[in-house]
Amino acid sequence: MARVFITGSSDGLGLMAGQLLADQGHRVVLHARNEARAADTKKAAPKAKAVVAGDLASIAATKDLAAQVNALGHFDAVIHNAAVGFGEGHRVTGDGVPHVFAINTLAPFILTVLIERPKRLVYLSSGMHDRANANLDDILWRKRRWDGSSAYAESKLHDVMLAFAVARLWPGVLSNALTPGWVATKMGGAGAPDDISQAHLTQAWLATTDEAAARTTGGYFYHLKRREPNAEARDIALQDRLLAICGEISGVDLPQT
């Protein structure tokens, strides 16, 4: 059985994936934004081995979260599930970056760098990334008029770019991205049309299964099947620029081997 850490797993798809994996006998560690939410998460997922707390909107808190995870030992898989949605207003964090960018793009980068390297990495994206551009020249929205939907879509493209960059640079790690579909979570809204009973299965499958279809790297998935992502996600020059930008902002760099 695998040891799996899941970010943003106090509710929604992260919690659903954690409950599923724990029911399957895997040793699961969940994550909540603060201690109060962590206590609620323990009640919702009593089979989880632990729940760690940390606010991914803060660079310092995200680095501390990585240290908490490493203190629990080596993990076989990390699922980067945490995100804020497309309805976000233009909120700037204490680090001077948009809240959407901090949680959806920068936090998974920092945790990828600082958590002891697992065998598998899984990054949750969105079908909205299909229509986005990376917009690395204004990734912090300092020149453009804010648009929450576009900011979200860009951040989800960044997640696929990160997954593919890791797949390229770390050949010993299976690194993949996925879209869970548009489902009726707190983020997706009550009117979302996709099947929520399927939405958490792909991330759990990519993190743990021995099936040949999931033992791959540099893939983008929807409901257990590969599909083609936004072409920008496979642009190596854009990937490297994204890594450099995130490294400069966070003060940590992704190892190239």
CSV table of N, CA, C and O in Angstrom, one decimal, residues 170-226:
chain,number,residue,atom,x,y,z
A,170,TRP,N,12.7,15.2,-14.2
A,170,TRP,CA,12.9,14.1,-13.2
A,170,TRP,C,12.4,12.8,-13.8
A,170,TRP,O,11.3,12.4,-13.6
A,171,PRO,N,13.2,12.1,-14.6
A,171,PRO,CA,12.8,10.9,-15.3
A,171,PRO,C,12.5,9.8,-14.3
A,171,PRO,O,11.8,8.8,-14.7
A,172,GLY,N,12.9,9.8,-13.1
A,172,GLY,CA,12.5,8.8,-12.1
A,172,GLY,C,11.2,9.0,-11.5
A,172,GLY,O,10.8,8.1,-10.6
A,173,VAL,N,10.5,10.0,-11.8
A,173,VAL,CA,9.2,10.3,-11.2
A,173,VAL,C,8.1,10.3,-12.3
A,173,VAL,O,8.3,10.8,-13.4
A,174,LEU,N,7.0,9.7,-11.9
A,174,LEU,CA,5.8,9.7,-12.8
A,174,LEU,C,5.0,11.0,-12.5
A,174,LEU,O,4.4,11.1,-11.4
A,175,SER,N,5.0,11.9,-13.4
A,175,SER,CA,4.4,13.2,-13.2
A,175,SER,C,3.3,13.5,-14.2
A,175,SER,O,3.6,13.5,-15.4
A,176,ASN,N,2.1,13.6,-13.8
A,176,ASN,CA,0.9,13.8,-14.7
A,176,ASN,C,0.0,14.8,-14.2
A,176,ASN,O,-0.1,15.2,-13.0
A,177,ALA,N,-0.9,15.3,-15.1
A,177,ALA,CA,-1.9,16.3,-14.8
A,177,ALA,C,-3.3,15.7,-15.2
A,177,ALA,O,-3.3,14.8,-16.0
A,178,LEU,N,-4.3,16.3,-14.7
A,178,LEU,CA,-5.7,15.8,-15.1
A,178,LEU,C,-6.7,17.0,-14.9
A,178,LEU,O,-6.5,17.9,-14.2
A,179,THR,N,-7.8,16.8,-15.6
A,179,THR,CA,-9.0,17.6,-15.3
A,179,THR,C,-10.0,16.7,-14.7
A,179,THR,O,-10.3,15.6,-15.2
A,180,PRO,N,-10.6,17.0,-13.5
A,180,PRO,CA,-11.7,16.2,-12.9
A,180,PRO,C,-13.0,16.4,-13.6
A,180,PRO,O,-14.0,15.7,-13.2
A,181,GLY,N,-13.1,17.4,-14.5
A,181,GLY,CA,-14.4,17.8,-15.1
A,181,GLY,C,-15.0,18.9,-14.3
A,181,GLY,O,-14.5,19.3,-13.2
A,182,TRP,N,-16.1,19.5,-14.8
A,182,TRP,CA,-16.8,20.5,-14.1
A,182,TRP,C,-17.9,19.9,-13.3
A,182,TRP,O,-18.9,19.5,-13.8
A,183,VAL,N,-17.7,19.9,-12.0
A,183,VAL,CA,-18.6,19.1,-11.1
A,183,VAL,C,-19.0,20.0,-9.9
A,183,VAL,O,-18.5,21.1,-9.6
A,184,ALA,N,-20.1,19.6,-9.3
A,184,ALA,CA,-20.8,20.4,-8.3
A,184,ALA,C,-20.1,20.3,-6.9
A,184,ALA,O,-20.6,19.8,-6.0
A,185,THR,N,-18.9,20.9,-6.9
A,185,THR,CA,-18.3,21.2,-5.6
A,185,THR,C,-18.5,22.6,-5.2
A,185,THR,O,-19.1,23.4,-5.9
A,186,LYS,N,-17.9,23.0,-4.1
A,186,LYS,CA,-18.0,24.4,-3.6
A,186,LYS,C,-17.4,25.3,-4.7
A,186,LYS,O,-17.9,26.4,-4.9
A,187,MET,N,-16.3,24.9,-5.3
A,187,MET,CA,-15.7,25.6,-6.4
A,187,MET,C,-16.5,25.6,-7.7
A,187,MET,O,-16.7,26.6,-8.3
A,188,GLY,N,-17.0,24.4,-8.1
A,188,GLY,CA,-17.7,24.3,-9.4
A,188,GLY,C,-19.1,24.8,-9.4
A,188,GLY,O,-19.6,25.2,-10.5
A,189,GLY,N,-19.7,24.9,-8.2
A,189,GLY,CA,-21.1,25.4,-8.2
A,189,GLY,C,-22.2,24.3,-8.4
A,189,GLY,O,-21.9,23.3,-8.9
A,190,ALA,N,-23.4,24.6,-7.9
A,190,ALA,CA,-24.4,23.6,-7.9
A,190,ALA,C,-24.9,23.2,-9.3
A,190,ALA,O,-25.4,22.1,-9.4
A,191,GLY,N,-24.7,24.0,-10.3
A,191,GLY,CA,-25.2,23.7,-11.6
A,191,GLY,C,-24.2,23.0,-12.5
A,191,GLY,O,-24.5,22.8,-13.7
A,192,ALA,N,-23.1,22.6,-12.0
A,192,ALA,CA,-22.0,22.0,-12.8
A,192,ALA,C,-22.6,20.6,-13.4
A,192,ALA,O,-23.2,19.9,-12.7
A,193,PRO,N,-22.3,20.4,-14.7
A,193,PRO,CA,-23.0,19.3,-15.4
A,193,PRO,C,-22.3,17.9,-15.3
A,193,PRO,O,-22.9,16.9,-15.6
A,194,ASP,N,-21.0,17.8,-14.9
A,194,ASP,CA,-20.3,16.5,-14.9
A,194,ASP,C,-20.6,15.7,-13.7
A,194,ASP,O,-21.1,16.2,-12.7
A,195,ASP,N,-20.2,14.4,-13.8
A,195,ASP,CA,-20.6,13.4,-12.8
A,195,ASP,C,-19.6,13.5,-11.7
A,195,ASP,O,-18.4,13.1,-11.8
A,196,ILE,N,-20.0,13.9,-10.5
A,196,ILE,CA,-19.1,14.1,-9.4
A,196,ILE,C,-18.6,12.7,-8.8
A,196,ILE,O,-17.5,12.6,-8.3
A,197,SER,N,-19.4,11.7,-9.1
A,197,SER,CA,-18.9,10.3,-8.6
A,197,SER,C,-17.7,9.9,-9.4
A,197,SER,O,-17.0,8.9,-8.9
A,198,GLN,N,-17.4,10.5,-10.5
A,198,GLN,CA,-16.2,10.1,-11.3
A,198,GLN,C,-15.0,11.1,-11.0
A,198,GLN,O,-13.9,10.8,-11.4
A,199,ALA,N,-15.3,12.2,-10.4
A,199,ALA,CA,-14.4,13.3,-10.5
A,199,ALA,C,-13.1,13.1,-9.6
A,199,ALA,O,-12.1,13.7,-9.9
A,200,HIS,N,-13.2,12.3,-8.6
A,200,HIS,CA,-12.0,12.0,-7.8
A,200,HIS,C,-11.2,10.8,-8.1
A,200,HIS,O,-10.2,10.5,-7.5
A,201,LEU,N,-11.7,10.0,-9.1
A,201,LEU,CA,-11.1,8.7,-9.3
A,201,LEU,C,-9.8,8.8,-10.0
A,201,LEU,O,-8.9,8.0,-9.7
A,202,THR,N,-9.6,9.7,-11.0
A,202,THR,CA,-8.4,9.7,-11.8
A,202,THR,C,-7.2,10.0,-10.9
A,202,THR,O,-6.1,9.4,-11.1
A,203,GLN,N,-7.3,11.0,-10.0
A,203,GLN,CA,-6.1,11.4,-9.2
A,203,GLN,C,-5.7,10.2,-8.3
A,203,GLN,O,-4.5,10.0,-8.1
A,204,ALA,N,-6.7,9.5,-7.7
A,204,ALA,CA,-6.4,8.4,-6.9
A,204,ALA,C,-5.7,7.3,-7.7
A,204,ALA,O,-4.8,6.6,-7.3
A,205,TRP,N,-6.2,7.1,-8.9
A,205,TRP,CA,-5.7,6.0,-9.8
A,205,TRP,C,-4.3,6.4,-10.3
A,205,TRP,O,-3.4,5.5,-10.2
A,206,LEU,N,-4.0,7.6,-10.7
A,206,LEU,CA,-2.7,8.0,-11.1
A,206,LEU,C,-1.7,7.9,-9.9
A,206,LEU,O,-0.5,7.6,-10.1
A,207,ALA,N,-2.1,8.1,-8.7
A,207,ALA,CA,-1.2,8.1,-7.5
A,207,ALA,C,-0.9,6.7,-7.1
A,207,ALA,O,0.2,6.6,-6.5
A,208,THR,N,-1.7,5.7,-7.4
A,208,THR,CA,-1.5,4.4,-6.7
A,208,THR,C,-1.5,3.2,-7.6
A,208,THR,O,-1.0,2.2,-7.2
A,209,THR,N,-2.2,3.2,-8.7
A,209,THR,CA,-2.5,2.0,-9.4
A,209,THR,C,-1.2,1.4,-10.1
A,209,THR,O,-0.3,2.2,-10.5
A,210,ASP,N,-1.2,0.1,-10.3
A,210,ASP,CA,-0.2,-0.5,-11.0
A,210,ASP,C,-0.6,-0.8,-12.5
A,210,ASP,O,0.2,-1.4,-13.2
A,211,GLU,N,-1.8,-0.3,-12.9
A,211,GLU,CA,-2.2,-0.5,-14.2
A,211,GLU,C,-1.3,0.2,-15.2
A,211,GLU,O,-0.8,1.3,-14.9
A,212,ALA,N,-0.9,-0.4,-16.3
A,212,ALA,CA,0.0,0.1,-17.2
A,212,ALA,C,-0.4,1.5,-17.7
A,212,ALA,O,0.5,2.4,-18.0
A,213,ALA,N,-1.7,1.7,-17.9
A,213,ALA,CA,-2.1,3.0,-18.5
A,213,ALA,C,-1.8,4.2,-17.6
A,213,ALA,O,-1.7,5.3,-18.0
A,214,ALA,N,-1.7,4.0,-16.3
A,214,ALA,CA,-1.3,5.0,-15.3
A,214,ALA,C,0.1,5.1,-15.0
A,214,ALA,O,0.6,6.1,-14.4
A,215,ARG,N,0.9,4.1,-15.3
A,215,ARG,CA,2.3,4.1,-15.1
A,215,ARG,C,3.1,4.8,-16.2
A,215,ARG,O,3.8,4.2,-17.0
A,216,THR,N,2.7,6.0,-16.4
A,216,THR,CA,3.3,6.8,-17.5
A,216,THR,C,3.7,8.2,-16.9
A,216,THR,O,3.5,8.4,-15.7
A,217,THR,N,4.2,9.0,-17.7
A,217,THR,CA,4.6,10.4,-17.2
A,217,THR,C,4.4,11.4,-18.3
A,217,THR,O,4.5,11.0,-19.5
A,218,GLY,N,4.2,12.6,-17.9
A,218,GLY,CA,3.9,13.7,-18.9
A,218,GLY,C,2.6,13.5,-19.6
A,218,GLY,O,2.5,14.0,-20.7
A,219,GLY,N,1.6,13.0,-18.9
A,219,GLY,CA,0.3,12.8,-19.5
A,219,GLY,C,-0.7,13.8,-18.9
A,219,GLY,O,-0.6,14.3,-17.8
A,220,TYR,N,-1.8,14.0,-19.6
A,220,TYR,CA,-3.0,14.8,-19.2
A,220,TYR,C,-4.2,13.9,-19.3
A,220,TYR,O,-4.4,13.3,-20.4
A,221,PHE,N,-5.0,13.8,-18.3
A,221,PHE,CA,-6.0,12.8,-18.2
A,221,PHE,C,-7.4,13.4,-17.9
A,221,PHE,O,-7.5,14.4,-17.2
A,222,TYR,N,-8.4,12.7,-18.3
A,222,TYR,CA,-9.8,13.0,-17.9
A,222,TYR,C,-10.5,11.6,-17.8
A,222,TYR,O,-10.6,10.9,-18.8
A,223,HIS,N,-11.0,11.4,-16.6
A,223,HIS,CA,-11.8,10.1,-16.4
A,223,HIS,C,-11.0,8.9,-16.8
A,223,HIS,O,-11.5,8.1,-17.6
A,224,LEU,N,-9.8,8.8,-16.3
A,224,LEU,CA,-8.9,7.6,-16.5
A,224,LEU,C,-8.4,7.5,-17.9
A,224,LEU,O,-7.7,6.5,-18.2
A,225,LYS,N,-8.6,8.4,-18.8
A,225,LYS,CA,-8.1,8.3,-20.2
A,225,LYS,C,-7.3,9.6,-20.5
A,225,LYS,O,-7.6,10.7,-20.1
A,226,ARG,N,-6.3,9.3,-21.3
A,226,ARG,CA,-5.4,10.4,-21.8
A,226,ARG,C,-6.2,11.3,-22.8
A,226,ARG,O,-7.0,10.8,-23.6
